[in-house]
Amino acid sequence: GENVEQHPSTLSVQEGDSAVIKCTYSDSASNYFPWYKQELGKRPQLIIDIRSNVGEKKDQRIAVTLNKTAKHFSLHITETQPEDSAVYFCAAYTGANSKLTFGKGITLSVRP
Amino acid sequence: NAGVTQTPKFRILKIGQSMTLQCTQDMNHNYMYWYRQDPGMGLKLIYYSVGAGITDKGEVPNGYNVSRSTTEDFPLRLELAAPSQTSVYFCASSYSISGSSGNTIYFGEGSWLTVV
């Protein structure tokens, strides 16, 4: 089955700096890659996603890039703010089993 | 729309007890899921359903059972609770899950379960 890994497991940045969170996946048939943000004690919520026929997608301060050859995708957050502090999960969808496989999550801390 | 609603929010169980986590969604979604989240371990799929009357196992189904008698409801049953089932449980739903349409998975607020 699909295996999704996230690196690093924790990330600390200074407010205003950029943060990059990288995920790798194992199944070359995966074709949909969402990112979820989970604040402490809250539910995960979708923040951005990308399909396999697109290399990059932006939404204001966040962007996601996909490298299908290397089987990795990354979340980019620019001009980080304290409210960006959360756990971020990447996931990969494979049509064969019709479900998402999540990574273990990365804790992002933005220092004021 | 209330979205995905799950109850209870908190529960303490004794070893060997049974309980049902309730989940309902009002978005007319076909797909429903139960995940468990352990600290530092991400989200693990327990069971999922692609429609009323259809359920299937996920990654970690042992010790759990589900049913899907209606589109709206997808309860998760824990039989003979064990300390290893201490976790946060999330119910979720989506219209479909397809790489081509990329429909969003909506999560409930979570249920914190402790087995002692």
Tab-separated table of C-alpha atoms in Angstrom:
chain	number	residue	atom	x	y	z
A	1	GLY	CA	0.000	0.000	0.000
A	2	GLU	CA	0.858	3.663	-0.053
A	3	ASN	CA	3.403	5.016	2.427
A	4	VAL	CA	3.615	8.733	3.115
A	5	GLU	CA	6.482	10.240	5.057
A	6	GLN	CA	6.982	13.793	6.263
A	7	HIS	CA	10.225	15.582	6.975
A	8	PRO	CA	11.165	17.068	9.355
A	9	SER	CA	8.919	16.061	12.286
A	10	THR	CA	9.198	19.495	13.879
A	11	LEU	CA	10.051	22.866	12.424
A	12	SER	CA	10.602	26.188	14.157
A	13	VAL	CA	10.837	29.451	12.234
A	14	GLN	CA	10.955	33.131	13.085
A	15	GLU	CA	7.832	35.144	12.359
A	16	GLY	CA	8.060	36.563	8.860
A	17	ASP	CA	10.360	33.823	7.567
A	18	SER	CA	9.297	31.112	5.131
A	19	ALA	CA	8.608	27.498	6.081
A	20	VAL	CA	8.872	24.470	3.804
A	21	ILE	CA	7.465	21.080	4.741
A	22	LYS	CA	8.244	18.123	2.531
A	23	CYS	CA	6.421	14.825	2.014
A	24	THR	CA	7.393	11.737	0.074
A	25	TYR	CA	5.094	9.005	-1.154
A	26	SER	CA	5.720	5.509	-2.426
A	27	ASP	CA	2.917	4.661	-4.853
A	28	SER	CA	3.478	6.148	-8.300
A	29	ALA	CA	-0.268	5.700	-8.979
A	30	SER	CA	-1.175	8.308	-6.345
A	31	ASN	CA	-2.783	11.285	-8.042
A	32	TYR	CA	-4.185	13.644	-5.405
A	33	PHE	CA	-2.259	15.292	-2.568
A	34	PRO	CA	-4.027	17.415	0.058
A	35	TRP	CA	-2.530	19.251	3.013
A	36	TYR	CA	-4.374	19.540	6.320
A	37	LYS	CA	-3.737	21.909	9.220
A	38	GLN	CA	-4.627	20.877	12.753
A	39	GLU	CA	-4.515	23.409	15.554
A	40	LEU	CA	-4.151	22.155	19.105
A	41	GLY	CA	-7.281	20.325	20.231
A	42	LYS	CA	-9.060	20.982	16.954
A	43	ARG	CA	-10.022	18.935	13.926
A	44	PRO	CA	-7.825	18.708	10.795
A	45	GLN	CA	-8.896	21.135	8.083
A	46	LEU	CA	-7.920	21.200	4.422
A	47	ILE	CA	-5.738	24.173	3.511
A	48	ILE	CA	-4.591	23.354	-0.016
A	49	ASP	CA	-4.431	20.420	-2.400
A	50	ILE	CA	-2.836	19.516	-5.701
A	51	ARG	CA	-3.612	16.994	-8.414
A	52	SER	CA	-1.013	15.011	-10.274
A	53	ASN	CA	-1.485	16.895	-13.538
A	54	VAL	CA	-0.360	20.161	-11.901
A	55	GLY	CA	3.150	21.048	-10.742
A	56	GLU	CA	2.356	23.958	-8.441
A	57	LYS	CA	-0.612	25.637	-6.822
A	58	LYS	CA	-0.766	28.854	-4.796
A	59	ASP	CA	-3.299	30.350	-2.430
A	60	GLN	CA	-2.164	33.643	-0.895
A	61	ARG	CA	0.710	32.824	1.488
A	62	ILE	CA	0.669	29.089	0.933
A	63	ALA	CA	1.737	27.031	-2.041
A	64	VAL	CA	2.206	23.372	-2.824
A	65	THR	CA	4.637	21.906	-5.346
A	66	LEU	CA	4.645	18.378	-6.733
A	67	ASN	CA	7.527	16.420	-8.230
A	68	LYS	CA	6.060	13.204	-9.620
A	69	THR	CA	9.392	11.853	-10.812
A	70	ALA	CA	10.905	12.070	-7.350
A	71	LYS	CA	7.562	11.269	-5.674
A	72	HIS	CA	7.586	14.189	-3.309
A	73	PHE	CA	5.454	17.244	-2.679
A	74	SER	CA	6.039	20.232	-0.472
A	75	LEU	CA	4.066	22.871	1.377
A	76	HIS	CA	5.482	26.384	1.305
A	77	ILE	CA	4.318	29.058	3.726
A	78	THR	CA	5.645	32.571	3.225
A	79	GLU	CA	5.628	35.466	5.709
A	80	THR	CA	4.806	33.110	8.565
A	81	GLN	CA	2.641	34.338	11.415
A	82	PRO	CA	2.116	32.959	14.947
A	83	GLU	CA	-1.314	31.662	13.896
A	84	ASP	CA	0.427	29.369	11.406
A	85	SER	CA	1.681	27.361	14.382
A	86	ALA	CA	-0.030	23.960	14.117
A	87	VAL	CA	0.445	20.378	13.030
A	88	TYR	CA	0.442	19.955	9.258
A	89	PHE	CA	-0.490	16.656	7.642
A	90	CYS	CA	0.138	15.684	4.069
A	91	ALA	CA	-1.773	12.868	2.405
A	92	ALA	CA	-1.777	10.919	-0.830
A	93	TYR	CA	-4.730	9.368	-2.604
A	94	THR	CA	-4.513	6.220	-4.667
A	95	GLY	CA	-7.483	5.253	-6.798
A	96	ALA	CA	-6.881	1.545	-6.335
A	97	ASN	CA	-8.075	1.563	-2.732
A	98	SER	CA	-10.115	4.774	-2.779
A	99	LYS	CA	-8.752	6.288	0.387
A	100	LEU	CA	-6.197	8.752	1.584
A	101	THR	CA	-3.000	7.779	3.377
A	102	PHE	CA	-1.791	10.425	5.820
A	103	GLY	CA	1.720	11.250	6.917
A	104	LYS	CA	2.515	11.439	10.638
A	105	GLY	CA	2.358	15.207	10.734
A	106	ILE	CA	4.842	18.013	11.273
A	107	THR	CA	4.632	20.452	14.152
A	108	LEU	CA	5.349	23.979	12.946
A	109	SER	CA	6.175	26.609	15.554
A	110	VAL	CA	6.380	30.253	14.546
A	111	ARG	CA	8.371	32.329	17.047
A	112	PRO	CA	7.115	35.902	17.496
B	1	ASN	CA	-25.296	22.722	7.828
B	2	ALA	CA	-23.802	21.256	10.972
B	3	GLY	CA	-21.280	19.265	8.907
B	4	VAL	CA	-19.926	16.177	10.669
B	5	THR	CA	-21.130	15.717	14.233
B	6	GLN	CA	-19.700	13.086	16.548
B	7	THR	CA	-20.516	12.196	20.135
B	8	PRO	CA	-19.424	11.891	22.851
B	9	LYS	CA	-16.571	14.383	22.955
B	10	PHE	CA	-14.924	12.780	25.979
B	11	ARG	CA	-15.323	9.354	27.499
B	12	ILE	CA	-13.505	7.195	30.038
B	13	LEU	CA	-14.013	3.464	29.686
B	14	LYS	CA	-12.937	0.594	31.865
B	15	ILE	CA	-11.074	-2.328	30.313
B	16	GLY	CA	-13.546	-4.783	28.824
B	17	GLN	CA	-16.414	-2.320	28.512
B	18	SER	CA	-18.076	-1.613	25.189
B	19	MET	CA	-19.306	1.623	23.700
B	20	THR	CA	-20.425	3.238	20.474
B	21	LEU	CA	-19.101	6.475	19.044
B	22	GLN	CA	-21.849	8.158	17.083
B	23	CYS	CA	-21.248	10.054	13.847
B	24	THR	CA	-23.687	11.824	11.604
B	25	GLN	CA	-23.281	14.161	8.631
B	26	ASP	CA	-25.836	16.387	6.961
B	27	MET	CA	-23.987	17.060	3.709
B	28	ASN	CA	-25.391	14.040	1.839
B	29	HIS	CA	-21.878	12.654	1.477
B	30	ASN	CA	-21.422	9.161	0.142
B	31	TYR	CA	-18.079	8.439	1.794
B	32	MET	CA	-17.585	8.265	5.543
B	33	TYR	CA	-14.502	7.353	7.561
B	34	TRP	CA	-13.295	6.689	11.067
B	35	TYR	CA	-9.717	7.616	11.948
B	36	ARG	CA	-7.796	7.357	15.172
B	37	GLN	CA	-5.025	9.758	16.066
B	38	ASP	CA	-2.309	8.819	18.527
B	39	PRO	CA	0.327	11.368	19.582
B	40	GLY	CA	2.988	11.752	16.894
B	41	MET	CA	1.455	9.001	14.800
B	42	GLY	CA	-0.782	10.875	12.419
B	43	LEU	CA	-4.184	9.640	11.327
B	44	LYS	CA	-4.814	5.938	10.922
B	45	LEU	CA	-7.892	4.731	9.053
B	46	ILE	CA	-10.011	2.282	11.042
B	47	TYR	CA	-12.993	1.688	8.751
B	48	TYR	CA	-14.620	3.449	5.856
B	49	SER	CA	-17.841	3.303	3.904
B	50	VAL	CA	-18.588	4.251	0.313
B	51	GLY	CA	-22.345	4.285	0.799
B	52	ALA	CA	-25.227	2.940	2.853
B	53	GLY	CA	-24.879	-0.778	3.443
B	54	ILE	CA	-21.201	-0.893	2.398
B	55	THR	CA	-18.261	-0.859	4.788
B	56	ASP	CA	-14.639	-1.881	4.508
B	57	LYS	CA	-11.612	-2.209	6.731
B	58	GLY	CA	-8.865	0.374	6.870
B	59	GLU	CA	-5.366	0.051	8.301
B	60	VAL	CA	-6.250	-0.661	11.952
B	61	PRO	CA	-9.705	-2.331	12.164
B	62	ASN	CA	-9.043	-4.846	14.951
B	63	GLY	CA	-11.200	-4.286	18.023
B	64	TYR	CA	-13.754	-2.152	16.166
B	65	ASN	CA	-16.946	-2.617	14.207
B	66	VAL	CA	-19.025	-0.286	12.068
B	67	SER	CA	-22.352	-0.197	10.309
B	68	ARG	CA	-23.866	2.126	7.706
B	69	SER	CA	-27.611	1.731	7.639
B	70	THR	CA	-28.245	5.257	6.360
B	71	THR	CA	-26.296	7.800	4.319
B	72	GLU	CA	-26.105	10.120	7.329
B	73	ASP	CA	-24.923	7.833	10.124
B	74	PHE	CA	-21.740	5.836	10.599
B	75	PRO	CA	-21.338	4.625	14.209
B	76	LEU	CA	-18.131	3.025	15.467
B	77	ARG	CA	-18.447	0.250	18.019
B	78	LEU	CA	-15.681	-0.694	20.445
B	79	GLU	CA	-16.098	-4.161	21.898
B	80	LEU	CA	-14.082	-5.196	24.953
B	81	ALA	CA	-12.146	-1.939	25.271
B	82	ALA	CA	-8.386	-2.191	25.788
B	83	PRO	CA	-5.830	0.424	26.907
B	84	SER	CA	-4.375	0.352	23.376
B	85	GLN	CA	-7.616	1.933	22.182
B	86	THR	CA	-6.951	5.095	24.162
B	87	SER	CA	-6.857	7.686	21.412
B	88	VAL	CA	-8.614	10.567	19.722
B	89	TYR	CA	-11.177	9.378	17.200
B	90	PHE	CA	-12.236	11.419	14.205
B	91	CYS	CA	-15.196	10.732	12.018
B	92	ALA	CA	-15.029	12.254	8.546
B	93	SER	CA	-16.971	12.403	5.308
B	94	SER	CA	-16.617	13.394	1.679
B	95	TYR	CA	-18.858	13.484	-1.357
B	96	SER	CA	-16.479	11.151	-3.062
B	97	ILE	CA	-12.776	10.681	-2.982
B	98	SER	CA	-11.280	10.923	-6.350
B	99	GLY	CA	-8.006	12.173	-7.633
B	100	SER	CA	-9.729	13.783	-10.533
B	101	SER	CA	-12.284	15.752	-8.522
B	102	GLY	CA	-10.317	16.065	-5.308
B	103	ASN	CA	-13.275	16.354	-2.991
B	104	THR	CA	-12.501	17.604	0.473
B	105	ILE	CA	-12.665	15.331	3.486
B	106	TYR	CA	-14.510	17.064	6.325
B	107	PHE	CA	-13.676	16.001	9.857
B	108	GLY	CA	-15.782	15.995	12.986
B	109	GLU	CA	-14.492	17.659	16.141
B	110	GLY	CA	-13.048	14.462	17.565
B	111	SER	CA	-13.812	12.149	20.475
B	112	TRP	CA	-11.228	11.747	23.247
B	113	LEU	CA	-11.400	8.205	24.589
B	114	THR	CA	-9.429	6.891	27.562
B	115	VAL	CA	-9.466	3.214	28.536
B	116	VAL	CA	-8.331	2.508	32.085
